[in-house]
PDB file of N, CA and C in Angstrom:
ATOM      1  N   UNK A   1       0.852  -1.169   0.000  1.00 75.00           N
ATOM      2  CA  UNK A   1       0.000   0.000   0.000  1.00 75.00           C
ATOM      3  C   UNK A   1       0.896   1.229   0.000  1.00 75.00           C
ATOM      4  N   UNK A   2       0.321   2.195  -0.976  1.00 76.00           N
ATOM      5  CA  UNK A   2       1.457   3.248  -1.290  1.00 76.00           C
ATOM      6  C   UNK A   2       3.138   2.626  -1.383  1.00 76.00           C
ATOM      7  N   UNK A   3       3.768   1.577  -1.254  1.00 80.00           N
ATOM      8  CA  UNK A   3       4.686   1.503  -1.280  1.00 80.00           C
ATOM      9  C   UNK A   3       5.312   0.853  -0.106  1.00 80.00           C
ATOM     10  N   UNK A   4       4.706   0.106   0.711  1.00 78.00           N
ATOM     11  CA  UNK A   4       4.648  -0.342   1.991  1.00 78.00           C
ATOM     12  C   UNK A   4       3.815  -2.205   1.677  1.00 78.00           C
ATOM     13  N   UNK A   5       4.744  -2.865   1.893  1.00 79.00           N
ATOM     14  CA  UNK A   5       4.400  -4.257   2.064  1.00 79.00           C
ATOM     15  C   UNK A   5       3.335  -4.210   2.997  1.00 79.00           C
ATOM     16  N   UNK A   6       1.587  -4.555   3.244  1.00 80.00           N
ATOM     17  CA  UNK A   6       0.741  -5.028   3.795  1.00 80.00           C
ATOM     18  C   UNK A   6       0.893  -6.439   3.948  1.00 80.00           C
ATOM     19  N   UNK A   7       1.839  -7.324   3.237  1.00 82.00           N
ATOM     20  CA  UNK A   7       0.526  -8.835   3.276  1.00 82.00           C
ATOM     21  C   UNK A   7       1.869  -9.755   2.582  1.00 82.00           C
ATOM     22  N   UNK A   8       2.074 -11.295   2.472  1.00 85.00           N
ATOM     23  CA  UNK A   8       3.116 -11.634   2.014  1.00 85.00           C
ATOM     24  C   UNK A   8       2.656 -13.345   2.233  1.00 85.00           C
ATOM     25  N   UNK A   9       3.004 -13.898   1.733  1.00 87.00           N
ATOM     26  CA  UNK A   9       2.799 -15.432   1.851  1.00 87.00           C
ATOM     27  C   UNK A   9       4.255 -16.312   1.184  1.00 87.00           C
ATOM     28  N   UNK A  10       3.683 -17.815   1.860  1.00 90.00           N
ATOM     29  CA  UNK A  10       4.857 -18.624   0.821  1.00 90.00           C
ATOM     30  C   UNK A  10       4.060 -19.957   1.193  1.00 90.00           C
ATOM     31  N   UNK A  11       5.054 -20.719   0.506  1.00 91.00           N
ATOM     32  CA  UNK A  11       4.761 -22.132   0.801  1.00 91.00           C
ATOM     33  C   UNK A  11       6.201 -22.529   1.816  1.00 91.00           C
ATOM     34  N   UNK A  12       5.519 -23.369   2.769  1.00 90.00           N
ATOM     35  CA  UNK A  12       6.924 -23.354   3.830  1.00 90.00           C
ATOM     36  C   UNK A  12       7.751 -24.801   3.825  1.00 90.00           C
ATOM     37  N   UNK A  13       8.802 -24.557   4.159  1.00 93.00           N
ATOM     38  CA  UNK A  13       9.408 -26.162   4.524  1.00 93.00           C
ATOM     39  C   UNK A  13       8.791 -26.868   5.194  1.00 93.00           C
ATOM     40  N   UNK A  14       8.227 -28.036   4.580  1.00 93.00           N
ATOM     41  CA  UNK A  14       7.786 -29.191   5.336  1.00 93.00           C
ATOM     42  C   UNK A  14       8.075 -30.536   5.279  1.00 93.00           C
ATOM     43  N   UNK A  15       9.423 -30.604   4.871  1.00 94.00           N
ATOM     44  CA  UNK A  15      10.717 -31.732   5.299  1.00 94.00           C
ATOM     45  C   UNK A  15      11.320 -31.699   5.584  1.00 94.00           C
ATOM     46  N   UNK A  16      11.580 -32.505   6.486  1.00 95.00           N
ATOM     47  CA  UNK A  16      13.181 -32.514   7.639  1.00 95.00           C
ATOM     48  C   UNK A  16      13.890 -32.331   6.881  1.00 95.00           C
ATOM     49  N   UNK A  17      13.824 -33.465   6.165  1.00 95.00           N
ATOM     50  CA  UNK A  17      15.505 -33.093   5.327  1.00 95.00           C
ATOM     51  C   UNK A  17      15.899 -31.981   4.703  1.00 95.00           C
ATOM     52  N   UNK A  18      14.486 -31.457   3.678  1.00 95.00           N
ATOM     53  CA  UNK A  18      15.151 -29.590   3.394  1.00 95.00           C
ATOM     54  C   UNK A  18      15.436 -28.677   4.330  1.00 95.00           C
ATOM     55  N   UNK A  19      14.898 -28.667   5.597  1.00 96.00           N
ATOM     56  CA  UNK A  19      15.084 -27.787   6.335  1.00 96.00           C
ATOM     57  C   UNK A  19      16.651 -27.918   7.284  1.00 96.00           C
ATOM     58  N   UNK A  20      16.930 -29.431   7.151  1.00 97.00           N
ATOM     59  CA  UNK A  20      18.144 -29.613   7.532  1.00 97.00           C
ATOM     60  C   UNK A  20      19.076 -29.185   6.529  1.00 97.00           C
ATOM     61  N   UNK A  21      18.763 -29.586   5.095  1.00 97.00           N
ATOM     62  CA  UNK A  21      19.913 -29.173   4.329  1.00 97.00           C
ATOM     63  C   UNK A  21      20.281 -27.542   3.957  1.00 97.00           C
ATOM     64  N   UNK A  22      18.953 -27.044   4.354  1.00 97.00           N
ATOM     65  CA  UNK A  22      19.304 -25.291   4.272  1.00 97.00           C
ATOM     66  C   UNK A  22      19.783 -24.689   5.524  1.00 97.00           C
ATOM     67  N   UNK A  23      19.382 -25.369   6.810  1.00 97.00           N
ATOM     68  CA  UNK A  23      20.796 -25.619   7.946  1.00 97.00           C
ATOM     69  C   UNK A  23      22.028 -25.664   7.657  1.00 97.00           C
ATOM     70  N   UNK A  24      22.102 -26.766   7.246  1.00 96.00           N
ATOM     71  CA  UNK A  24      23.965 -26.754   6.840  1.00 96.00           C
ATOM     72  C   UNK A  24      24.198 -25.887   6.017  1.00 96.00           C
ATOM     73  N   UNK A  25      23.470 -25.514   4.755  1.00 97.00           N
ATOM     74  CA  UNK A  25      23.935 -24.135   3.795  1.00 97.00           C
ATOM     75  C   UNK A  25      24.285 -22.986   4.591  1.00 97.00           C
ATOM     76  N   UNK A  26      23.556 -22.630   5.412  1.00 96.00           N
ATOM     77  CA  UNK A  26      23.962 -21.933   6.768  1.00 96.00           C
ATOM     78  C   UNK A  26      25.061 -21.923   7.733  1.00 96.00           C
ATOM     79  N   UNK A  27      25.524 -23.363   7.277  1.00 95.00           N
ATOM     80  CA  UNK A  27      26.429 -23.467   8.578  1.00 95.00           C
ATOM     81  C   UNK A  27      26.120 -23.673   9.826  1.00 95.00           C
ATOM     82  N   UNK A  28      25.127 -24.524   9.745  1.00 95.00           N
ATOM     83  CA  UNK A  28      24.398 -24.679  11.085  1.00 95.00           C
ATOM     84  C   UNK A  28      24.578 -26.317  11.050  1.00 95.00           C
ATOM     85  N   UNK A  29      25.538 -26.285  12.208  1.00 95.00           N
ATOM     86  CA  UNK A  29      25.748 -27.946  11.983  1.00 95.00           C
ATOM     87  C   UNK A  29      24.649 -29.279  13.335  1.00 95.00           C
ATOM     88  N   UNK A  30      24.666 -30.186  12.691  1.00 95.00           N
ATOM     89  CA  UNK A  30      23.425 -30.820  13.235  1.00 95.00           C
ATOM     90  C   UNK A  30      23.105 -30.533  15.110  1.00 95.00           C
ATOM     91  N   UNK A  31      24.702 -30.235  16.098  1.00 95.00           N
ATOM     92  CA  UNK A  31      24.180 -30.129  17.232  1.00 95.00           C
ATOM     93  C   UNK A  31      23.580 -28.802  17.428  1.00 95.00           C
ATOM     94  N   UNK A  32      24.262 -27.810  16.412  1.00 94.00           N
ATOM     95  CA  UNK A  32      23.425 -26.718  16.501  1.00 94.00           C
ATOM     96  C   UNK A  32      22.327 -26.592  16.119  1.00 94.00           C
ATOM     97  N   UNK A  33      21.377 -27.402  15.136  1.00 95.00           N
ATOM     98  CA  UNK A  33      20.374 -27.313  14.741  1.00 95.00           C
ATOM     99  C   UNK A  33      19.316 -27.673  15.906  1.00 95.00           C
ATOM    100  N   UNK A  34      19.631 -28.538  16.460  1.00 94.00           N
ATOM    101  CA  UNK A  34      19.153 -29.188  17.505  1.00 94.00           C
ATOM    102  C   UNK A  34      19.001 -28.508  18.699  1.00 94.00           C
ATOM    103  N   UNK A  35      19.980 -27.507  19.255  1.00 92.00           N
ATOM    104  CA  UNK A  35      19.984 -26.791  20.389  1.00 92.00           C
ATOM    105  C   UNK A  35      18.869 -25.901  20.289  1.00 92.00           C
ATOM    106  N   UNK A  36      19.300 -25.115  18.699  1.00 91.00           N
ATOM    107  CA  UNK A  36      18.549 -23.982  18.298  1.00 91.00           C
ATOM    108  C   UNK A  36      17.080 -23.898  17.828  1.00 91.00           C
ATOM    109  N   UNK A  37      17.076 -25.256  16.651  1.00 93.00           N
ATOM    110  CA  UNK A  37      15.589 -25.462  16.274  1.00 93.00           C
ATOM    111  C   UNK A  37      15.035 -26.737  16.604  1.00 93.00           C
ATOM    112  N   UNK A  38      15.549 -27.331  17.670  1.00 93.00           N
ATOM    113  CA  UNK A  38      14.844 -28.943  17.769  1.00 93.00           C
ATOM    114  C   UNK A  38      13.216 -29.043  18.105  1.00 93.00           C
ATOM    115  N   UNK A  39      12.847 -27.875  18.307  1.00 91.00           N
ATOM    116  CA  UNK A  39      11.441 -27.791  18.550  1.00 91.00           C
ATOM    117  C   UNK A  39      10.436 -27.686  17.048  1.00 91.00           C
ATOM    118  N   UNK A  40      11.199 -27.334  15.982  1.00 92.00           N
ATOM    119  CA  UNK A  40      11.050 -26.954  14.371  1.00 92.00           C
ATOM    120  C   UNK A  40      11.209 -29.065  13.699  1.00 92.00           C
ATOM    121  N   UNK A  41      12.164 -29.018  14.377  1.00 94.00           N
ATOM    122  CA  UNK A  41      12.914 -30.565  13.408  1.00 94.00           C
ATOM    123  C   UNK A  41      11.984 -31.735  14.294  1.00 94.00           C
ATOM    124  N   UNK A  42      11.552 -31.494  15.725  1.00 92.00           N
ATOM    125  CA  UNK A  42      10.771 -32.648  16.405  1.00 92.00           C
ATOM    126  C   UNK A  42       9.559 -32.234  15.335  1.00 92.00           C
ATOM    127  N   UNK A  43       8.842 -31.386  15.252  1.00 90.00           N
ATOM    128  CA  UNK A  43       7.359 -31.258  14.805  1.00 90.00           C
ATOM    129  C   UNK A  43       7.394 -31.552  13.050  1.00 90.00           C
ATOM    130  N   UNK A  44       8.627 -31.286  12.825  1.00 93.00           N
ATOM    131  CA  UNK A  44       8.689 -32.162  10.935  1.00 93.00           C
ATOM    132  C   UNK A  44       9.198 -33.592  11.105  1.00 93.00           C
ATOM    133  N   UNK A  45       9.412 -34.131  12.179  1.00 91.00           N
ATOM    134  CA  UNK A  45      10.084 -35.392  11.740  1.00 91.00           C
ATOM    135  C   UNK A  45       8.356 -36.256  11.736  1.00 91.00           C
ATOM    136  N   UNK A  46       7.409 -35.524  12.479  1.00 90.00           N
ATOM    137  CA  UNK A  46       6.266 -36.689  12.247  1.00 90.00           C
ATOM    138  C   UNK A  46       5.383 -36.020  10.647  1.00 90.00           C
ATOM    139  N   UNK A  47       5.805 -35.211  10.047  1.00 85.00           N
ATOM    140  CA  UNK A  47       5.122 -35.636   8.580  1.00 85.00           C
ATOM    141  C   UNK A  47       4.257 -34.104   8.188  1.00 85.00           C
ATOM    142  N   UNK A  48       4.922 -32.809   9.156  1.00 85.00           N
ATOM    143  CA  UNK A  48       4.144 -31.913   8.373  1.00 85.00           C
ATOM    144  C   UNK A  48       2.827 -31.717   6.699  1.00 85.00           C
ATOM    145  N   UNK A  49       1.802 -31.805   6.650  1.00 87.00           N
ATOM    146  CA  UNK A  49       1.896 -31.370   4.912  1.00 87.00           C
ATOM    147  C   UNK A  49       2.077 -30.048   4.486  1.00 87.00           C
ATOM    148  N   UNK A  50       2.142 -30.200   3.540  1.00 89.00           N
ATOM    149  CA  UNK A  50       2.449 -28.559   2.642  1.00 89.00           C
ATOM    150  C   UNK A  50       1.435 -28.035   2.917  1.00 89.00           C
ATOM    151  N   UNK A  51       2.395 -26.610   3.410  1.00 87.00           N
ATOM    152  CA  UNK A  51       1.175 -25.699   3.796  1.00 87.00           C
ATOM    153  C   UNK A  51       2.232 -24.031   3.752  1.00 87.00           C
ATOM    154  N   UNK A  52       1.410 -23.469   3.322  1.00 89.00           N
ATOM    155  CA  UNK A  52       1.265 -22.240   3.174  1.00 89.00           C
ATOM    156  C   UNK A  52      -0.021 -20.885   2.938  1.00 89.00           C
ATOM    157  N   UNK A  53       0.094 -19.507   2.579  1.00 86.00           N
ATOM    158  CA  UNK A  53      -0.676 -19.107   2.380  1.00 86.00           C
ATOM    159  C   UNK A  53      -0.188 -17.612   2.566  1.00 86.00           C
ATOM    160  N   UNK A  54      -1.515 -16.568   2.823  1.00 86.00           N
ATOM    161  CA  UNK A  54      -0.837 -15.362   2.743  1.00 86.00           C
ATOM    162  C   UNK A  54      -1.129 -14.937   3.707  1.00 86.00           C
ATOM    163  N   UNK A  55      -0.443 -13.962   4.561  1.00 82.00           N
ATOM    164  CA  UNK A  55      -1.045 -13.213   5.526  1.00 82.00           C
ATOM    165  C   UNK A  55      -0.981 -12.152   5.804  1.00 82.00           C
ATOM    166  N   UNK A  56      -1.906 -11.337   6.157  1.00 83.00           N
ATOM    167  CA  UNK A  56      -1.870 -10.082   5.914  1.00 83.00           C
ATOM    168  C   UNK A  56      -1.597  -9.359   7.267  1.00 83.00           C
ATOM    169  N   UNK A  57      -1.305  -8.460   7.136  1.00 82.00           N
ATOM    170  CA  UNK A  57      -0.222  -7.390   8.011  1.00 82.00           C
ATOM    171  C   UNK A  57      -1.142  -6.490   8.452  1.00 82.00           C
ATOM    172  N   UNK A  58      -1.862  -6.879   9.052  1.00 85.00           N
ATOM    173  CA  UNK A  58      -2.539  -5.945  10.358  1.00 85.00           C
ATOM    174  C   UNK A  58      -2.283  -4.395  11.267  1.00 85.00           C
ATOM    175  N   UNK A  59      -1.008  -5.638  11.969  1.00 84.00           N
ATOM    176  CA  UNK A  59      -0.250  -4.657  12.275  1.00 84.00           C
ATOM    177  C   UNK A  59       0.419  -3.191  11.540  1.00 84.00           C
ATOM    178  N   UNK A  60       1.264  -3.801  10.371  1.00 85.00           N
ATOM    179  CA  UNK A  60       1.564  -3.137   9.883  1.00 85.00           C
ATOM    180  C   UNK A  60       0.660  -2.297   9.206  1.00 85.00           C
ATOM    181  N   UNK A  61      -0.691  -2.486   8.418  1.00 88.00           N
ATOM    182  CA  UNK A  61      -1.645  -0.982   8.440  1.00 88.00           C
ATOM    183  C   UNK A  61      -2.103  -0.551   9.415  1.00 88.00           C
ATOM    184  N   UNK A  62      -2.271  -0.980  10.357  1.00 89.00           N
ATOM    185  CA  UNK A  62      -2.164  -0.217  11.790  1.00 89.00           C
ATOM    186  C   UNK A  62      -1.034   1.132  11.826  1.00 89.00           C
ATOM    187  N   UNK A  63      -0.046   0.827  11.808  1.00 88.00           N
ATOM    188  CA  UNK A  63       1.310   1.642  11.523  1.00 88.00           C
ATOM    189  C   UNK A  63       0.858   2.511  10.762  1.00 88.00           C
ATOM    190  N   UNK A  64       0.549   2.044   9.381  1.00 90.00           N
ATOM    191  CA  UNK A  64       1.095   3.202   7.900  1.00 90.00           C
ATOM    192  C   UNK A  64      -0.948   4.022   8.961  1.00 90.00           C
ATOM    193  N   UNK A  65      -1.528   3.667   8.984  1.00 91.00           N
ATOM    194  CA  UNK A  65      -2.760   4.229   9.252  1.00 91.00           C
ATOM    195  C   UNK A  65      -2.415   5.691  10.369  1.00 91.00           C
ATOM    196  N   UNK A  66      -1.923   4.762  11.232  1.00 93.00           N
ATOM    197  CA  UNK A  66      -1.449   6.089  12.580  1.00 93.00           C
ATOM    198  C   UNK A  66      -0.397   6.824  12.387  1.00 93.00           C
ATOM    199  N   UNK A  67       0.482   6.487  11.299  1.00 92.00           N
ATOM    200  CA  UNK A  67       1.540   7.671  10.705  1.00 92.00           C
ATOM    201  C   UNK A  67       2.561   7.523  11.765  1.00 92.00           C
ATOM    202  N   UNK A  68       3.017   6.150  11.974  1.00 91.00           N
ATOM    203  CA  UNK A  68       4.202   5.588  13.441  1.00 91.00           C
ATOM    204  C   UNK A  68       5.008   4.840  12.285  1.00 91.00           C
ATOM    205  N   UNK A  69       6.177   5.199  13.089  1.00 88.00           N
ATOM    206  CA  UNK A  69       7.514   4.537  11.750  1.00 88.00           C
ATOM    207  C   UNK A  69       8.134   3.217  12.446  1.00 88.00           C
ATOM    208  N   UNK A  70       7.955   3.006  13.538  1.00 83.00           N
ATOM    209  CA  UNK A  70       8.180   1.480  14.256  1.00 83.00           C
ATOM    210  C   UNK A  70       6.861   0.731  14.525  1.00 83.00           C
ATOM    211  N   UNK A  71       6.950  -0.614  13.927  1.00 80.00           N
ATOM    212  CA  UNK A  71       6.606  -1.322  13.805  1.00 80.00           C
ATOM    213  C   UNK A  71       6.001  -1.916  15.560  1.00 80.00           C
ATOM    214  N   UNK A  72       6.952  -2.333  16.287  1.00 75.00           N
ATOM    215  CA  UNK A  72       6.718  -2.427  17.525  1.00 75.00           C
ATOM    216  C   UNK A  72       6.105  -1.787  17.969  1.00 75.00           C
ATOM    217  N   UNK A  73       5.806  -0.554  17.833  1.00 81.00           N
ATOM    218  CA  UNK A  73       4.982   0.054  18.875  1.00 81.00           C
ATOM    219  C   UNK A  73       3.370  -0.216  18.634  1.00 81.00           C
ATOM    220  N   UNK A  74       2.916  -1.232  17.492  1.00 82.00           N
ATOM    221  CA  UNK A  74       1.613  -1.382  17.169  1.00 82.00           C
ATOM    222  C   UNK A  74       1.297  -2.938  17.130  1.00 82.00           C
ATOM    223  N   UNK A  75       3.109  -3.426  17.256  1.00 77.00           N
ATOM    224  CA  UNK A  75       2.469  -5.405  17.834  1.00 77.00           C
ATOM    225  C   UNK A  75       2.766  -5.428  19.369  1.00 77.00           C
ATOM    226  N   UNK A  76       1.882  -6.003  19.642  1.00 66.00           N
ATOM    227  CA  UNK A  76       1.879  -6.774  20.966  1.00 66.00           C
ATOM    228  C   UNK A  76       3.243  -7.769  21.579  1.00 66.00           C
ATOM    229  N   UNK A  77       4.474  -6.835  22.005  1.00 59.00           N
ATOM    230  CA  UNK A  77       5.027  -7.620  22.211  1.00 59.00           C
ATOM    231  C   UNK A  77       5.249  -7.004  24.001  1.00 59.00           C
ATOM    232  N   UNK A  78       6.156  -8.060  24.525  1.00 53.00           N
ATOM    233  CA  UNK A  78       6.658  -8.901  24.273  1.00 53.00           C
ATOM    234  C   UNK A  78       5.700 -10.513  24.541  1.00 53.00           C
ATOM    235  N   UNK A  79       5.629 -11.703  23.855  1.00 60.00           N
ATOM    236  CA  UNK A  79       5.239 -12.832  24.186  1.00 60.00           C
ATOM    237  C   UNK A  79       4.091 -13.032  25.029  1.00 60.00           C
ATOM    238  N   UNK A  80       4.914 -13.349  25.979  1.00 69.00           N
ATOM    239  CA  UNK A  80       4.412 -13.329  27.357  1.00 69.00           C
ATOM    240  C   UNK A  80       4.833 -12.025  28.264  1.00 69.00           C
ATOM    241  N   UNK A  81       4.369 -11.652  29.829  1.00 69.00           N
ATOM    242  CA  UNK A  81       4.708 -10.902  30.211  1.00 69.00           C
ATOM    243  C   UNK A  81       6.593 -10.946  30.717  1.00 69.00           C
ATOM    244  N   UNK A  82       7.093 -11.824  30.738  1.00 75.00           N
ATOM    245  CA  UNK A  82       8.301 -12.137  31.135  1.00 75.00           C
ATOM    246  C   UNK A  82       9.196 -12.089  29.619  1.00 75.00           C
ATOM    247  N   UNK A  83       8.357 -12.019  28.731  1.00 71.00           N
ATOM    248  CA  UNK A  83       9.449 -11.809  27.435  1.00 71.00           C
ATOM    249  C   UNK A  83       9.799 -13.090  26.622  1.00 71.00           C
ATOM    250  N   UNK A  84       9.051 -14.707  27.222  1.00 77.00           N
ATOM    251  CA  UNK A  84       9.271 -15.711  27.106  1.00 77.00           C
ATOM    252  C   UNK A  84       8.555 -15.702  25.813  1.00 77.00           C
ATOM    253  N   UNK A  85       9.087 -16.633  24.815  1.00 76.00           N
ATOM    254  CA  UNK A  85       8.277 -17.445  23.239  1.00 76.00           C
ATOM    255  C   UNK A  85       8.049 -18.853  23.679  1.00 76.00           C
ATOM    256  N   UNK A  86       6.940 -19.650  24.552  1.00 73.00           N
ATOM    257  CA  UNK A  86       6.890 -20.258  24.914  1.00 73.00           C
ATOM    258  C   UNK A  86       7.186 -22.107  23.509  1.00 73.00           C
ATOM    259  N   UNK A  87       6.871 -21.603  22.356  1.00 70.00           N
ATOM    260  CA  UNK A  87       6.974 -22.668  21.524  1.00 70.00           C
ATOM    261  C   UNK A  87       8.538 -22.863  20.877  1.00 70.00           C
ATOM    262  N   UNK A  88       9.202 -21.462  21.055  1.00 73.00           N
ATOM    263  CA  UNK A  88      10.451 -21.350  20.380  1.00 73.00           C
ATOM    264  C   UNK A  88      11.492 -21.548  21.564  1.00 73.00           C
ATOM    265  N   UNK A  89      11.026 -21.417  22.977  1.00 76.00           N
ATOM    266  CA  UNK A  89      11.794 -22.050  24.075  1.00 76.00           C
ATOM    267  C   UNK A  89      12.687 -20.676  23.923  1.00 76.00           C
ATOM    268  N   UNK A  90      12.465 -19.557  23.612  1.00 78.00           N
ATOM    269  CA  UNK A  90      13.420 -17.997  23.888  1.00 78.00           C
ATOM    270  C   UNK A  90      12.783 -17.267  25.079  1.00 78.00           C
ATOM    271  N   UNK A  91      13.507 -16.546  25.493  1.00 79.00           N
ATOM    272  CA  UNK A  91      14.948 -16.516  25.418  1.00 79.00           C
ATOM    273  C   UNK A  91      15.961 -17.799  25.243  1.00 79.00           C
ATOM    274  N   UNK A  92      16.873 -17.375  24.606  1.00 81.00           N
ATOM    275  CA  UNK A  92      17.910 -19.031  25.623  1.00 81.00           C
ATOM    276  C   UNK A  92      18.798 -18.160  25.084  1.00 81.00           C
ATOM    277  N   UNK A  93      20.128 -19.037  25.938  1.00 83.00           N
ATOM    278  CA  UNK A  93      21.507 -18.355  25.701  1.00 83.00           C
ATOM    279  C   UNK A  93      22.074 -18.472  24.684  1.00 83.00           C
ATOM    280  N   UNK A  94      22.998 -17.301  23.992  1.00 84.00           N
ATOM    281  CA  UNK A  94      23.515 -17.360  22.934  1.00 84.00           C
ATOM    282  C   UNK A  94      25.066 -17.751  23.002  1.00 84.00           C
ATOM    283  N   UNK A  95      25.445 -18.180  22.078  1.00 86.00           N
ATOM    284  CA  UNK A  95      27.045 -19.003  22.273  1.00 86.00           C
ATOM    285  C   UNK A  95      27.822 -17.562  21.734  1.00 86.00           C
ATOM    286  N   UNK A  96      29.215 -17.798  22.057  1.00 89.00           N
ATOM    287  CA  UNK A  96      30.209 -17.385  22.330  1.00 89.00           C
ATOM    288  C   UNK A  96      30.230 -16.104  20.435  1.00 89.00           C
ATOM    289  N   UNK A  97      30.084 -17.218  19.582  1.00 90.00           N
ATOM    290  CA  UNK A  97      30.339 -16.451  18.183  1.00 90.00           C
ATOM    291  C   UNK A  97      29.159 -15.253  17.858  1.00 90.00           C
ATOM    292  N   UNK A  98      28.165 -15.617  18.622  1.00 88.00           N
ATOM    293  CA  UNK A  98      26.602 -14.546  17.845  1.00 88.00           C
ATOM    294  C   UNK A  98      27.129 -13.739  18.951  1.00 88.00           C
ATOM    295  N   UNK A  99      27.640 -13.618  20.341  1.00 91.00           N
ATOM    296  CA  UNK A  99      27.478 -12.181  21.084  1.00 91.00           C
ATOM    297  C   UNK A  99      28.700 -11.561  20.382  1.00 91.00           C
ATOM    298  N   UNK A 100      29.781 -12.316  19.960  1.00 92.00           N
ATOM    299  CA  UNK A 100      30.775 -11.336  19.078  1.00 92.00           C
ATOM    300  C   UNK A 100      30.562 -10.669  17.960  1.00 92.00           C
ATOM    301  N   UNK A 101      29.631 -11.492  17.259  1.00 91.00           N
ATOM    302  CA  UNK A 101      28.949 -10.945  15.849  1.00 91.00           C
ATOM    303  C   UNK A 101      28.436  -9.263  16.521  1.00 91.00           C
ATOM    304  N   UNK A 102      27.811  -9.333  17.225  1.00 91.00           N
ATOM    305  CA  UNK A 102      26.692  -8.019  18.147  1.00 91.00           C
ATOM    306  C   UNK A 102      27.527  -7.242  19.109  1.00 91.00           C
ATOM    307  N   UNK A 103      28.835  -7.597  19.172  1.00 93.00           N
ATOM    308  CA  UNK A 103      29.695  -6.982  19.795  1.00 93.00           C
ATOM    309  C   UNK A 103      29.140  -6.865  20.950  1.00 93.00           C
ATOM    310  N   UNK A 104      28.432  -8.069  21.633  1.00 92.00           N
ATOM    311  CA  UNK A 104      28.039  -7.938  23.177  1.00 92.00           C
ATOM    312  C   UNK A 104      28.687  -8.760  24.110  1.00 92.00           C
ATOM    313  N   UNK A 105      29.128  -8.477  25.196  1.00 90.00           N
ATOM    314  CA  UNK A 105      30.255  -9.033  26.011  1.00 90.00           C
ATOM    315  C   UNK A 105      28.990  -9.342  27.517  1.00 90.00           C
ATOM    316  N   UNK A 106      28.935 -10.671  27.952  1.00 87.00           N
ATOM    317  CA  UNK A 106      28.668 -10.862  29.284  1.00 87.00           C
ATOM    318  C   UNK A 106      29.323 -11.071  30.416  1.00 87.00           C
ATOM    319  N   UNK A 107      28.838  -9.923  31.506  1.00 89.00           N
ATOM    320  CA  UNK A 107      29.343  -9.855  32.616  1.00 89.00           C
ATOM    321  C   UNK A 107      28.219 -10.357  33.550  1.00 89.00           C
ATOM    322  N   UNK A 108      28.610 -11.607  33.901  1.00 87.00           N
ATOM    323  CA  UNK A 108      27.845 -12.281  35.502  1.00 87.00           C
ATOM    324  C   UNK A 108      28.094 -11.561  36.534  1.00 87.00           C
ATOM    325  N   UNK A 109      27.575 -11.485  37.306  1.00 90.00           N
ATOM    326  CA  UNK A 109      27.379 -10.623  38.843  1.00 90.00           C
ATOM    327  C   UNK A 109      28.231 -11.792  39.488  1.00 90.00           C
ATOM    328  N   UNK A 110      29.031 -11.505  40.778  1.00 90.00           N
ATOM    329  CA  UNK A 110      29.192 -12.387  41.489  1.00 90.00           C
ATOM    330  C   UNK A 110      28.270 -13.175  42.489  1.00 90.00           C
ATOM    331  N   UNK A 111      28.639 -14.478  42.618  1.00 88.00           N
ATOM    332  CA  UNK A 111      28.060 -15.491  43.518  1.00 88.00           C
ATOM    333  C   UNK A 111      27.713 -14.666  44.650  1.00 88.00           C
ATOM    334  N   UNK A 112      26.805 -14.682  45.104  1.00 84.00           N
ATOM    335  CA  UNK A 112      26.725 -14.899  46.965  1.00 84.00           C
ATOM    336  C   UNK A 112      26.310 -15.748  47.859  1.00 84.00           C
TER     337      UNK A 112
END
């Protein structure tokens, strides 16, 4: 609308094995796939069917409607009230290479 994506669809991966092999194109090797998406690879290993479709962006004419340039401020986030994605199991911790990618360094508090 005017120049603004409303709405977008596809047809999605619904075999293990493609979704594993565009893993590894990634560089995402099988224990990482597992840490990261084993909740994605348990629910295709019993037989997804093809499925897709379109969906339209609510939110986002919400946005272009109220004349707001972030997106967030018109979805409902976060999750839950604690910030949790209860199906994607996030938060979880990130390994050593993605906080360097983001140039973010963790500092633990000490024990007491």
């Amino acid at each position: 609308m005017n120049g603004s994506e409303i709405g977008g669809g596809s047809i999605r991966i619904h075999r293990i094995d493609i979704q594993q092999k565009v893993f590894s194109l990634l560089g995402i090797d099988a224990a990482a796939q597992k840490a990261k998406f084993g909740f994605l690879l348990d629910a295709l290993q019993y037989g997804a069917p093809p499925h897709g479709g379109i969906a339209l962006g609510l939110d986002r004419l919400v946005m272009i409607l109220r004349g707001i340039n972030n997106i967030r401020d018109v979805i409902a986030f976060p999750k839950t009230q604690s910030g949790a994605d209860l199906m994607c199991g996030s938060p979880s911790p990130l390994d050593e290479k993605q906080l360097k990618e983001v140039h973010i360094r963790v500092v633990q508090p000490p024990a007491k």
